[in-house]
CSV table of C-alpha atoms and ligand atoms in Angstrom, one decimal:
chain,number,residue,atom,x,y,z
E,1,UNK,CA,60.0,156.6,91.3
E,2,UNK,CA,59.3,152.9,91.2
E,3,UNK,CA,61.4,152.4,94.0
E,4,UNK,CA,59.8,155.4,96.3
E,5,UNK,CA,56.2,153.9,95.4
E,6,UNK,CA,57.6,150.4,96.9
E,7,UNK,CA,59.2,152.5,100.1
E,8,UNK,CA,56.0,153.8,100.9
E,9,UNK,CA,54.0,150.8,100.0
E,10,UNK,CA,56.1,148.8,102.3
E,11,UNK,CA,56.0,151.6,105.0
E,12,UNK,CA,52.0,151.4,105.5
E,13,UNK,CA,51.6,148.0,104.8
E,14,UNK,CA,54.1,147.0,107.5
E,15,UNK,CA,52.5,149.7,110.2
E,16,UNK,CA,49.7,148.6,109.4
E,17,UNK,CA,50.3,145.2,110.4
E,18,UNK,CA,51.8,146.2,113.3
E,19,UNK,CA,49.6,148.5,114.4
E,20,UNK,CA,46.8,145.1,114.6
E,21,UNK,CA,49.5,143.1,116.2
E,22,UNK,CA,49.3,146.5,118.7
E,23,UNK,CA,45.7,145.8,119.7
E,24,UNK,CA,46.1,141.6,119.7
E,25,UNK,CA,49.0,141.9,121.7
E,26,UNK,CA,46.5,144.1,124.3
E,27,UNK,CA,43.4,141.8,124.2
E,28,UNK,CA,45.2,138.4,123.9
E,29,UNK,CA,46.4,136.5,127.1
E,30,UNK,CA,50.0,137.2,127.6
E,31,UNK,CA,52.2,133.4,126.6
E,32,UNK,CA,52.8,131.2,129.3
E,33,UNK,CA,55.8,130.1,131.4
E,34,UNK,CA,56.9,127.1,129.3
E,35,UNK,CA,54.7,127.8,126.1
E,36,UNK,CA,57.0,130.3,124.3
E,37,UNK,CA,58.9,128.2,121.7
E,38,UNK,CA,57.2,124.8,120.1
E,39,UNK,CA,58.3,121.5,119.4
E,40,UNK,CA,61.1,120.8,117.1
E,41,UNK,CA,62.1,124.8,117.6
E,42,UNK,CA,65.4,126.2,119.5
E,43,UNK,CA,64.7,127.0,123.1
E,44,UNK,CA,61.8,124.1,123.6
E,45,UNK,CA,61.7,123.2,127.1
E,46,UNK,CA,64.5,125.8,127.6
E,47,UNK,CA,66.4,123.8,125.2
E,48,UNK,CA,69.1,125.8,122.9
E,49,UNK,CA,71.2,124.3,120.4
E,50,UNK,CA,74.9,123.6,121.8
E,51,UNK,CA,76.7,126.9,121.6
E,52,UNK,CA,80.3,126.6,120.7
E,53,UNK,CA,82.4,129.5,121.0
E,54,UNK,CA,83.6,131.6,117.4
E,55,UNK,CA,86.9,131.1,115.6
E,56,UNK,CA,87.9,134.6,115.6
E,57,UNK,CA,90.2,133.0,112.2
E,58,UNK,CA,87.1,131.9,110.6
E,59,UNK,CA,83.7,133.4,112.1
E,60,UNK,CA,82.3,136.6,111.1
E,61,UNK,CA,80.9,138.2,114.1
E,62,UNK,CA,78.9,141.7,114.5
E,63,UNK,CA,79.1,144.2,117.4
E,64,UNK,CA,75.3,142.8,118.3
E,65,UNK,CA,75.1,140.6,120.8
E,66,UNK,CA,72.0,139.1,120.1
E,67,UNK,CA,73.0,138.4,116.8
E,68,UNK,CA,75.4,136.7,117.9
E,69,UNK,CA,74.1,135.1,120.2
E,70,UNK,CA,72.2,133.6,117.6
E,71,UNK,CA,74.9,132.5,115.3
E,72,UNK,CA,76.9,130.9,118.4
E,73,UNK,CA,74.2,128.3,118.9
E,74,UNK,CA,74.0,127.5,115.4
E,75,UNK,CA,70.2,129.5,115.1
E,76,UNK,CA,72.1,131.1,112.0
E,77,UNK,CA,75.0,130.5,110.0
E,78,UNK,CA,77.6,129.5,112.8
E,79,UNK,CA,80.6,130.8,110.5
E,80,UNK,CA,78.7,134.3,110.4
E,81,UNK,CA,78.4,134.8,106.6
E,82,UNK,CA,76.0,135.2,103.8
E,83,UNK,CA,73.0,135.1,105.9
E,84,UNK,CA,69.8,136.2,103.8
E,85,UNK,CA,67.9,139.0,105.6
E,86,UNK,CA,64.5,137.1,105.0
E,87,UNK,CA,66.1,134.1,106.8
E,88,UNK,CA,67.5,136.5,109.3
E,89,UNK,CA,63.8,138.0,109.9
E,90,UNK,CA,62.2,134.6,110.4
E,91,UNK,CA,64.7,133.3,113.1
E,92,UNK,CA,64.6,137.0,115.1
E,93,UNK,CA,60.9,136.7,115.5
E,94,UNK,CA,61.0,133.3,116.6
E,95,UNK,CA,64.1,133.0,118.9
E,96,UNK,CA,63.6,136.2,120.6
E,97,UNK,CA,59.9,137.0,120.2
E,98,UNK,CA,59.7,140.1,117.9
E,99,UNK,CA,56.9,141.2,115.9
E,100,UNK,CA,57.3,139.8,111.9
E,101,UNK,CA,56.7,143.7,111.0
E,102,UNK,CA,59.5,144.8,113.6
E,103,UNK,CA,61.6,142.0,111.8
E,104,UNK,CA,60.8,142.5,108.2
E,105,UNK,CA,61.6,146.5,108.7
E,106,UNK,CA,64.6,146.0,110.6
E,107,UNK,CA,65.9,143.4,108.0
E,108,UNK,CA,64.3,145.5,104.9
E,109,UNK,CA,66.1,148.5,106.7
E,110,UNK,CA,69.7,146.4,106.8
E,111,UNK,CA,69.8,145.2,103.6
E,112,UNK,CA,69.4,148.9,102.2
E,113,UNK,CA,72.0,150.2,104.4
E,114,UNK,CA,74.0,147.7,102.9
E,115,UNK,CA,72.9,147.2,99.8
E,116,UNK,CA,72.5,143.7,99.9
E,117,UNK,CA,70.2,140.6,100.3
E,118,UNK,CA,72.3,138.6,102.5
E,119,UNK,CA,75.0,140.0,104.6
E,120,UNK,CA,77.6,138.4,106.7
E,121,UNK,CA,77.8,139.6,110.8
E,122,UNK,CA,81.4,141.8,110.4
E,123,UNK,CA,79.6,144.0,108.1
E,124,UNK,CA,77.3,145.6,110.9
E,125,UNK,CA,81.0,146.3,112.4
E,126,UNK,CA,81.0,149.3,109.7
E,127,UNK,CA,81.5,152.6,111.2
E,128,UNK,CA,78.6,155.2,111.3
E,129,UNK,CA,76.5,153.0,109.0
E,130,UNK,CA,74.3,150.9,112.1
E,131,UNK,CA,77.5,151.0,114.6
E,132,UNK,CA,77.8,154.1,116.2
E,133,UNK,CA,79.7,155.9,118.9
E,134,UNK,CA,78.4,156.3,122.7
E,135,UNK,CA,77.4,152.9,122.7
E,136,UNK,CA,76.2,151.4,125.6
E,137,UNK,CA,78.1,148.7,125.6
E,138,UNK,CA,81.1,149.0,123.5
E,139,UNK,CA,83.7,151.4,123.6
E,140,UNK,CA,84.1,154.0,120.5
E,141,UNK,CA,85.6,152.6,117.4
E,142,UNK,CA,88.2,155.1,117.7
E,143,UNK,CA,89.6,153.3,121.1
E,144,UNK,CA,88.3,149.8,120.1
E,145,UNK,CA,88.7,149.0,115.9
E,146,UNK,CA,87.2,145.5,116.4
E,147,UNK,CA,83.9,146.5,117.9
E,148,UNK,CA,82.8,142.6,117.5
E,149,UNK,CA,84.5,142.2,121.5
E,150,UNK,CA,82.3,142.4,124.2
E,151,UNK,CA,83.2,145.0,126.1
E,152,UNK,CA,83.3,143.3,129.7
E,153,UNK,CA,84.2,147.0,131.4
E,154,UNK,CA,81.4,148.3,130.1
E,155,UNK,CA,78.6,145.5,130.3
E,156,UNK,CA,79.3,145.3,134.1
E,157,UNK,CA,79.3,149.2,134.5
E,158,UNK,CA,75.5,149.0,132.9
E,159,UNK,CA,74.5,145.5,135.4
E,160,UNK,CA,76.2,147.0,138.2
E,161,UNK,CA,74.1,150.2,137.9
E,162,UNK,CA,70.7,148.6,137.8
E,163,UNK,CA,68.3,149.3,140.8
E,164,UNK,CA,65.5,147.5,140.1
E,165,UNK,CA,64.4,145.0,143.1
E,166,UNK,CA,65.5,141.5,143.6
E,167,UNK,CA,62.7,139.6,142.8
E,168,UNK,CA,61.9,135.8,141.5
E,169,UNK,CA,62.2,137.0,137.9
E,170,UNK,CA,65.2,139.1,138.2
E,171,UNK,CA,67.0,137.3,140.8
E,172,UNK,CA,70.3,139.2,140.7
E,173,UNK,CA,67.9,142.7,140.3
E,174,UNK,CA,66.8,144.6,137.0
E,175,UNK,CA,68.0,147.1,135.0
E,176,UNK,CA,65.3,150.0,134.0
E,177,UNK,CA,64.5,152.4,131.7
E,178,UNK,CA,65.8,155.0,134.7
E,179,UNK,CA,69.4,153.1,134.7
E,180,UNK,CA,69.6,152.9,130.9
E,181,UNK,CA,68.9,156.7,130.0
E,182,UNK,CA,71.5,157.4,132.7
E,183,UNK,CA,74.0,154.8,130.9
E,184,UNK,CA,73.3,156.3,127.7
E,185,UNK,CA,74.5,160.0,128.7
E,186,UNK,CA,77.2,159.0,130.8
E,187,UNK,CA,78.3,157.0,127.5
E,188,UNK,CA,77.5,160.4,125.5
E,189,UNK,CA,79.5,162.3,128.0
E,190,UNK,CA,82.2,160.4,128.0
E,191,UNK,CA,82.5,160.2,124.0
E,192,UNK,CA,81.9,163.9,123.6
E,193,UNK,CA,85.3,164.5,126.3
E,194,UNK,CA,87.6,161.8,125.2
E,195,UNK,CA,87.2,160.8,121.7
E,196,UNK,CA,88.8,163.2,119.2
E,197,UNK,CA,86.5,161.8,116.4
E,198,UNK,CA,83.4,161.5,117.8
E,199,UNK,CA,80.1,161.8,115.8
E,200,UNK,CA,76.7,160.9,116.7
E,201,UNK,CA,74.3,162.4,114.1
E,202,UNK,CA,69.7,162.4,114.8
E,203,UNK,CA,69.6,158.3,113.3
E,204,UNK,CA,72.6,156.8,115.6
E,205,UNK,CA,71.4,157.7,118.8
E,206,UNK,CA,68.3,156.6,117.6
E,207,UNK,CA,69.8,153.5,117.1
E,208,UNK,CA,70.9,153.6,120.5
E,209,UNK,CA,67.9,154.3,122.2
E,210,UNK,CA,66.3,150.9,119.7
E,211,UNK,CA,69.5,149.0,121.3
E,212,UNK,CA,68.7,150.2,124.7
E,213,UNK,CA,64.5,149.3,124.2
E,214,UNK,CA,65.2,145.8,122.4
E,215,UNK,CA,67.7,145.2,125.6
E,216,UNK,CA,65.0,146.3,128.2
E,217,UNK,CA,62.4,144.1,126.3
E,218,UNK,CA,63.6,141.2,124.9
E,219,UNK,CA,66.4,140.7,127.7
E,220,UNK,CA,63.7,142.1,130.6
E,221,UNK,CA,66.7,144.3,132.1
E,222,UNK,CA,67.5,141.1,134.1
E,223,UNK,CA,70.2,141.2,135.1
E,224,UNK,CA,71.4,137.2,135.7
E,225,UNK,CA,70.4,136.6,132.0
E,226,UNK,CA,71.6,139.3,130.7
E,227,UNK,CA,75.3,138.9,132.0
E,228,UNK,CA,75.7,136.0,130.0
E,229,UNK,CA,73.8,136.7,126.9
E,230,UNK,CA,76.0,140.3,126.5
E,231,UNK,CA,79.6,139.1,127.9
E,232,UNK,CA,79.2,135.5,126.6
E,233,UNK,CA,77.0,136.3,124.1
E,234,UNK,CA,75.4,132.5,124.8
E,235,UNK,CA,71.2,132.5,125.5
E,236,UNK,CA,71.6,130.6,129.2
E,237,UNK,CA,69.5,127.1,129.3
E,238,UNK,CA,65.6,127.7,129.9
E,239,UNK,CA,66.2,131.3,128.8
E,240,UNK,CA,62.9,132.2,127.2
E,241,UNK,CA,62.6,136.3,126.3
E,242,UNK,CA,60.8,138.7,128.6
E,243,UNK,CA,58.2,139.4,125.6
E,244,UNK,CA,55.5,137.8,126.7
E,245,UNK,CA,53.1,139.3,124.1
E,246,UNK,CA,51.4,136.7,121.6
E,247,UNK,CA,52.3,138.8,118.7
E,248,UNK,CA,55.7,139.5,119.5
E,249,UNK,CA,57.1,143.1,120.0
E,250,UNK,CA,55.6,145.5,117.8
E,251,UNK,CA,57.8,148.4,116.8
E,252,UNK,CA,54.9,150.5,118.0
E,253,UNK,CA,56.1,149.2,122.1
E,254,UNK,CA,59.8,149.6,121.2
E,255,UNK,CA,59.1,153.0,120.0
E,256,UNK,CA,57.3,153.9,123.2
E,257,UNK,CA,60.3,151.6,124.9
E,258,UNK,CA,62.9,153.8,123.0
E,259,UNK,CA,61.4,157.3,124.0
E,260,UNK,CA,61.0,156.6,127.5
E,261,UNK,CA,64.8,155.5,127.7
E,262,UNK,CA,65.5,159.1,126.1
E,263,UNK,CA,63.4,161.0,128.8
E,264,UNK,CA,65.5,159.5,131.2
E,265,UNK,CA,69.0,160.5,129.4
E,266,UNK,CA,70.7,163.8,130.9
E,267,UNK,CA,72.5,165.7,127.8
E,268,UNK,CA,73.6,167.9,130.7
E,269,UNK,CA,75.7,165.5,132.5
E,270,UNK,CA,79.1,166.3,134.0
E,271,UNK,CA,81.2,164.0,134.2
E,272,UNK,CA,83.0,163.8,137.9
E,273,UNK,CA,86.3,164.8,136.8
E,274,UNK,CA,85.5,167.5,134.8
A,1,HEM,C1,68.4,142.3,112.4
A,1,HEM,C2,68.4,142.5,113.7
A,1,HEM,C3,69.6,143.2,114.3
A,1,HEM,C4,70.6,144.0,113.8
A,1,HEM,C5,70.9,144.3,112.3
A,1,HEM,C6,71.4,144.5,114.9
A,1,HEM,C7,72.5,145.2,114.8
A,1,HEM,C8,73.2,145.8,115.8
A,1,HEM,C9,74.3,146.6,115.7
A,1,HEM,C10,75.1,147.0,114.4
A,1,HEM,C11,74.7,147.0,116.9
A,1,HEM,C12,75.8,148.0,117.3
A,1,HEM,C13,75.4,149.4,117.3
A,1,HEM,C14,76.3,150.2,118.1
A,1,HEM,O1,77.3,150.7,117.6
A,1,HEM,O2,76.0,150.4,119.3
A,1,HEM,C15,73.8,146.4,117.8
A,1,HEM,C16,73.8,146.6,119.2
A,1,HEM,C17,73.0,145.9,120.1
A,1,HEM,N1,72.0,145.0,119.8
A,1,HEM,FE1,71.5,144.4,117.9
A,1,HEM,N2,70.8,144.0,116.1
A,1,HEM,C18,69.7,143.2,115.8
A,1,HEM,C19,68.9,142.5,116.7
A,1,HEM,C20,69.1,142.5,118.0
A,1,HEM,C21,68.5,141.6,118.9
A,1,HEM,C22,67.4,140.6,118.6
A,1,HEM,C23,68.9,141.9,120.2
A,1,HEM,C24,68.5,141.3,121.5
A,1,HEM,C25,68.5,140.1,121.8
A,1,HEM,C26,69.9,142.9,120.1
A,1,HEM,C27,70.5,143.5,121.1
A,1,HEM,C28,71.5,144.5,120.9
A,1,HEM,C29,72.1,145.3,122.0
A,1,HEM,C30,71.7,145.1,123.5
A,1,HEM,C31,73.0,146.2,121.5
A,1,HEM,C32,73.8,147.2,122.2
A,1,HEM,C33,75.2,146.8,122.3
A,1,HEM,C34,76.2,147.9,122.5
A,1,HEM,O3,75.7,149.0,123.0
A,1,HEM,O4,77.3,147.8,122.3
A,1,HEM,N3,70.0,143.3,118.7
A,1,HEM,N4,72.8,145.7,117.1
């Protein structure tokens, strides 16, 4: 009972919160080129700490890229363990600017998936706990056991399709909410016809439409940045993310983000050789 009375507590406390940072976000001036990360913090002045490449002996690594990412410059644990989800939170919000509520729950959500307080990266490799089949990115567990490999196939499938314009911003084009619906149920397609264990139950593709929205977001669909942040899983010198809001990315936005991704999928997608 205790536990349920702290669920719930935590529940409207954190929407709450976000729900403000909902209506700052709309009234405040959107941060400036340059102003995103302070002094003394990775990616001042588009400065990120050195990334050096995992040692697939040592390093724990996840199947998020962002994650790691984040452990390959150092911003967390470089070796990939025992890193405590209210350490986790803080350096989310503040290298890629989420919300703190969108942080908190995703972290608060994490460690009761897992059970745990700290977790190291390989653990989100679990199957059917976060990781899930019809990725966008990754092949299905079934065909790729270490789903902590970028799948370079695959990442270049999604950038190739993007038709969003050329423009300053996105100087090698844009990926859009259009392009990643379509991604999603060509990836659900192709799952469904080749994989003999497929399984996608209501909170996966969920999940996937929250990977697709935190991509479109936080990565702006750009196509130039995101190539190396996904294949190389490195952030590319000056990146600073394409979340311009002062309070971060509320989960209220990547809700909307997530739902507009799914009216774009096609559940009744042939695939061409079918
Ligand atoms: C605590 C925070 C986070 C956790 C626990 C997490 C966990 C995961 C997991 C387990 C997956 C694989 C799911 C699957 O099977 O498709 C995933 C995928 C993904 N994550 Fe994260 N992630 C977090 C934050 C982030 C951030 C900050 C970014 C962006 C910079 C990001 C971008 C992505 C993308 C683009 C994918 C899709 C990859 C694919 O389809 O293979 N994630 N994340």
């Amino acid at each position: 009972m205790a536990t349920i009375l702290k669920d719930l507590w935590n529940f409207f406390y954190l929407q709450t919160w976000d729900t403000c940072l909902v209506f700052i976000n709309l009234l405040a001036p959107k941060i400036k080129k340059g102003e995103m990360y302070k002094e003394g913090q990775p990616g001042y002045k588009g400065i990120w700490p050195e990334f050096i490449r995992p040692n697939p002996e040592t390093d724990s690594r996840s199947p998020c890229p962002g994650l790691n990412a984040m452990a390959n410059h150092g911003i967390i644990p470089r070796n990939g363990r025992n890193i405590e989800l209210s350490s986790l939170a803080e350096a989310l919000e503040k290298t890629w600017n989420l919300g703190a509520p969108f942080c908190r729950d995703t972290c608060n959500s994490v460690g009761k998936l897992f059970k745990k307080d700290a977790i190291d990266l390989s653990d989100l490799a679990k199957h059917n706990i976060i990781e899930h089949d019809s990725s966008l990115l990754r092949s299905d567990a079934f065909f790729s056991p270490d789903q902590t490999v970028p799948d370079k196939q695959l990442i270049e499938r999604l950038l190739g399709s993007a038709t969003g314009p050329v423009a300053p911003e996105y100087p090698e084009g844009q990926v859009t909410p259009a392009d990643l619906g379509k991604a999603l149920s060509l990836r659900i397609a192709e799952s469904k016809r080749n994989n003999p264990q497929f399984s996608l139950n209501i909170l996966h593709s969920f999940f996937g439409y929250s990977n697709a929205s935190v991509f479109y977001e936080i990565l702006g669909g750009d196509v130039k940045t995101s190539r190396i942040i996904l294949e190389e899983e490195k952030i590319p010198d000056g990146y600073e993310s394409f979340m311009r809001s002062r309070k971060g990315l509320t989960m209220k936005k990547q809700y909307f983000r997530a739902a507009h991704i799914w009216f774009h999928t096609n559940t009744q997608l042939k695939l061409k050789d079918e």
